[in-house]
Amino acid sequence: MKSEKDYTDAFSPRSIISLVTLIVFIGILIWLSFNVHIPEPAVLREMIQGYGWAGWLVFIGITALIAITPIPVTIPALVAGSLYGVIAGSLFSFTGILIGSWIGYWLARFTGQNLTFKLLGRHGPTVKKYLSNAGFLAMCTARLMPGLPYWPVNYGAGALGVSQSAFLSATFIASIPGQVSLVALGAFAVNQSLFNGIVLVTAWITVLVSTWISYRYWRKMRN
């Protein structure tokens, strides 16, 4: 039988708020997954350009929204490169990713560990393996590991109580190579300049080396 304390905890304001937040959040994710489809790069470019000078703000908002859903962030990053070039495009894309990741982190903090990991589904065990008692280096490893999307890392970090400073600093540093590599690819597609080519090659080499180092670190810590 449940004790009186368990019964009280189950109906505490925090538990009720967490449950309501999760229900609303799951509803939003389901709606986005079935009703929001990322348009082709050319269509997205035209849509953002339609907002004139405020297009970059719209782009950051779209990227942040995508970062809290299971929708991949690849297409917005490519569009950023084709629209704004390597430097500005990387800045706008990276800003959107950082904002969206931070929102996902706090959503998980509000909903709690048990409910969040039900939402993560098949990604749950992998995230728990990487982020249980995680610090800065473990967060960087999770960010850089191939096959692990942004959104489960965001929610897992919040649910498992990773400190906000470790989460934000690791997200800031570890997301740079991937974002720059995608933005540079978009920029090179519309302008095959030497500068864009150098940035593209350098960024992808950095991604591969960082991934290899993070994987070796994870293997060492696991052993």
Coordinates of C-alpha atoms in Angstrom, one line a residue:
M1 CA 0.0 0.0 0.0
K2 CA 1.1 3.6 -0.6
S3 CA 2.0 5.5 2.4
E4 CA 0.4 8.8 3.3
K5 CA 3.6 10.6 2.3
D6 CA 3.6 8.9 -1.1
Y7 CA 0.0 9.9 -1.6
T8 CA 0.7 13.5 -0.6
D9 CA 3.8 13.7 -2.8
A10 CA 1.8 12.4 -5.8
F11 CA -0.6 15.3 -5.4
S12 CA 1.8 18.0 -4.4
P13 CA 1.8 21.2 -6.5
R14 CA 5.2 20.3 -8.0
S15 CA 3.9 16.9 -9.1
I16 CA 0.7 18.4 -10.6
I17 CA 2.7 21.1 -12.4
S18 CA 5.2 18.6 -13.8
L19 CA 2.4 16.3 -15.0
V20 CA 0.5 19.2 -16.7
T21 CA 3.7 20.5 -18.3
L22 CA 4.6 17.0 -19.6
I23 CA 1.1 16.6 -21.1
V24 CA 1.2 20.0 -22.8
F25 CA 4.7 19.4 -24.0
I26 CA 4.0 15.9 -25.4
G27 CA 1.0 17.4 -27.2
I28 CA 3.1 20.1 -28.7
L29 CA 5.8 17.6 -29.9
I30 CA 3.1 15.3 -31.4
W31 CA 1.5 18.3 -33.2
L32 CA 4.8 19.5 -34.5
S33 CA 5.9 16.1 -35.7
F34 CA 2.7 15.6 -37.7
N35 CA 1.9 19.1 -38.8
V36 CA 5.2 21.0 -39.1
H37 CA 7.4 19.9 -42.0
I38 CA 10.6 21.6 -42.8
P39 CA 10.3 23.0 -46.3
E40 CA 13.0 22.4 -48.9
P41 CA 16.0 24.7 -48.6
A42 CA 14.9 26.9 -51.5
V43 CA 11.4 27.4 -50.1
L44 CA 12.8 28.2 -46.6
R45 CA 15.2 30.7 -48.1
E46 CA 12.4 32.5 -49.9
M47 CA 10.3 32.5 -46.8
I48 CA 13.0 34.0 -44.6
Q49 CA 13.9 36.6 -47.2
G50 CA 10.3 37.7 -47.3
Y51 CA 10.7 39.2 -43.8
G52 CA 13.3 41.6 -45.1
W53 CA 15.7 43.0 -42.4
A54 CA 14.0 40.9 -39.7
G55 CA 14.7 37.6 -41.6
W56 CA 17.6 36.7 -39.3
L57 CA 15.4 37.0 -36.3
V58 CA 12.8 34.7 -37.9
F59 CA 15.5 32.3 -38.8
I60 CA 16.9 32.2 -35.2
G61 CA 13.3 31.6 -33.9
I62 CA 12.7 28.8 -36.4
T63 CA 16.0 27.1 -35.5
A64 CA 15.3 27.3 -31.8
L65 CA 11.9 25.8 -32.3
I66 CA 13.3 22.9 -34.3
A67 CA 16.0 22.3 -31.7
I68 CA 13.4 21.4 -29.1
T69 CA 11.7 18.8 -31.4
P70 CA 12.8 15.6 -33.0
I71 CA 13.1 17.4 -36.3
P72 CA 16.7 17.5 -37.6
V73 CA 18.5 20.9 -37.6
T74 CA 20.4 20.1 -40.8
I75 CA 18.3 22.1 -43.3
P76 CA 18.2 25.4 -41.3
A77 CA 22.0 25.3 -41.0
L78 CA 22.4 24.8 -44.7
V79 CA 20.0 27.6 -45.4
A80 CA 21.9 29.9 -43.0
G81 CA 25.1 29.3 -45.0
S82 CA 23.4 30.0 -48.3
L83 CA 21.7 33.1 -47.1
Y84 CA 24.1 34.8 -44.8
G85 CA 27.5 33.2 -45.5
V86 CA 29.8 31.3 -43.2
I87 CA 30.4 33.9 -40.5
A88 CA 26.9 35.4 -40.0
G89 CA 25.2 32.1 -40.9
S90 CA 27.2 30.2 -38.2
L91 CA 26.4 32.9 -35.7
F92 CA 22.6 32.9 -36.4
S93 CA 22.4 29.1 -36.6
F94 CA 24.4 28.6 -33.5
T95 CA 22.3 31.1 -31.5
G96 CA 19.1 29.3 -32.5
I97 CA 20.5 26.0 -31.4
L98 CA 21.7 27.3 -28.1
I99 CA 18.4 28.9 -27.3
G100 CA 16.4 25.8 -28.3
S101 CA 18.8 23.5 -26.3
W102 CA 18.4 25.7 -23.2
I103 CA 14.6 25.7 -23.5
G104 CA 14.6 21.9 -23.8
Y105 CA 16.9 21.6 -20.8
W106 CA 14.5 23.6 -18.6
L107 CA 11.4 21.8 -19.9
A108 CA 13.0 18.5 -18.6
R109 CA 13.9 20.1 -15.3
F110 CA 10.2 21.0 -14.8
T111 CA 8.8 17.6 -15.9
G112 CA 11.2 15.5 -13.9
Q113 CA 13.4 12.4 -14.7
N114 CA 10.8 9.6 -14.8
L115 CA 8.4 11.5 -17.1
T116 CA 11.1 12.8 -19.3
F117 CA 12.7 9.4 -20.0
K118 CA 9.3 8.0 -21.0
L119 CA 9.2 10.8 -23.6
L120 CA 12.8 10.0 -24.8
G121 CA 11.9 6.4 -25.7
R122 CA 14.7 4.5 -27.3
H123 CA 17.1 7.3 -26.7
G124 CA 16.7 7.1 -23.0
P125 CA 19.2 4.3 -22.1
T126 CA 21.9 5.9 -24.3
V127 CA 21.4 9.4 -22.8
K128 CA 21.4 7.9 -19.2
K129 CA 24.6 6.1 -20.0
Y130 CA 26.4 9.3 -21.1
L131 CA 24.9 11.9 -18.8
S132 CA 24.4 10.2 -15.4
N133 CA 26.6 12.2 -13.0
A134 CA 27.9 14.1 -16.0
G135 CA 30.2 17.1 -16.0
F136 CA 31.6 19.3 -18.7
L137 CA 33.6 16.6 -20.6
A138 CA 30.8 14.0 -20.5
M139 CA 28.4 16.7 -21.9
C140 CA 30.8 17.5 -24.7
T141 CA 31.1 13.7 -25.5
A142 CA 27.3 13.4 -25.7
R143 CA 27.1 16.4 -28.0
L144 CA 29.8 15.1 -30.3
M145 CA 28.8 11.4 -30.5
P146 CA 27.4 10.5 -33.9
G147 CA 23.8 9.2 -34.1
L148 CA 22.7 11.0 -31.0
P149 CA 20.4 14.0 -31.9
Y150 CA 20.3 17.3 -30.0
W151 CA 16.9 17.0 -28.4
P152 CA 17.4 13.8 -26.3
V153 CA 20.7 15.3 -25.0
N154 CA 18.9 18.5 -24.0
Y155 CA 16.1 16.7 -22.2
G156 CA 18.3 14.1 -20.6
A157 CA 20.7 16.7 -19.2
G158 CA 17.8 18.6 -17.6
A159 CA 16.2 15.4 -16.3
L160 CA 19.4 14.0 -14.8
G161 CA 20.3 17.2 -13.1
V162 CA 23.4 18.2 -15.1
S163 CA 24.4 21.6 -13.8
Q164 CA 23.3 24.5 -16.0
S165 CA 26.8 25.8 -16.3
A166 CA 28.2 22.5 -17.5
F167 CA 25.3 22.1 -19.9
L168 CA 25.5 25.5 -21.5
S169 CA 29.4 25.6 -21.7
A170 CA 29.5 22.1 -23.2
T171 CA 26.7 23.0 -25.6
F172 CA 28.4 26.2 -26.6
I173 CA 31.8 24.6 -27.3
A174 CA 30.8 21.2 -28.7
S175 CA 28.1 22.5 -31.0
I176 CA 30.4 24.9 -32.9
P177 CA 32.2 22.4 -35.2
G178 CA 29.0 20.7 -36.3
Q179 CA 27.1 23.9 -36.9
V180 CA 30.0 25.6 -38.8
S181 CA 30.5 22.5 -41.0
L182 CA 26.8 22.5 -42.0
V183 CA 26.7 26.2 -42.5
A184 CA 29.9 26.1 -44.5
L185 CA 28.4 23.4 -46.7
G186 CA 25.4 25.6 -47.5
A187 CA 27.7 28.6 -48.2
F188 CA 30.0 26.6 -50.5
A189 CA 27.0 25.3 -52.4
V190 CA 26.1 28.9 -53.6
N191 CA 29.6 30.4 -53.6
Q192 CA 32.6 28.1 -54.3
S193 CA 35.2 30.6 -53.1
L194 CA 38.5 29.6 -51.6
F195 CA 37.5 31.0 -48.2
N196 CA 34.3 28.9 -48.1
G197 CA 36.2 25.8 -49.2
I198 CA 38.9 26.2 -46.6
V199 CA 36.3 26.7 -43.8
L200 CA 34.3 23.7 -45.1
V201 CA 37.3 21.3 -45.1
T202 CA 38.6 22.6 -41.8
A203 CA 35.2 22.4 -40.1
W204 CA 34.6 18.8 -41.2
I205 CA 38.1 17.7 -40.2
T206 CA 37.4 19.3 -36.8
V207 CA 34.1 17.4 -36.5
L208 CA 35.8 14.0 -37.3
V209 CA 38.7 14.6 -35.0
S210 CA 36.4 15.8 -32.1
T211 CA 34.1 12.9 -32.6
W212 CA 37.1 10.4 -32.5
I213 CA 38.5 12.1 -29.3
S214 CA 35.1 12.1 -27.6
Y215 CA 34.5 8.5 -28.4
R216 CA 37.9 7.4 -27.1
Y217 CA 37.2 9.5 -23.9
W218 CA 33.9 7.7 -23.5
R219 CA 35.5 4.3 -24.0
K220 CA 38.2 5.1 -21.5
M221 CA 35.7 6.3 -18.8
R222 CA 33.4 3.3 -19.4
N223 CA 36.3 0.9 -19.0

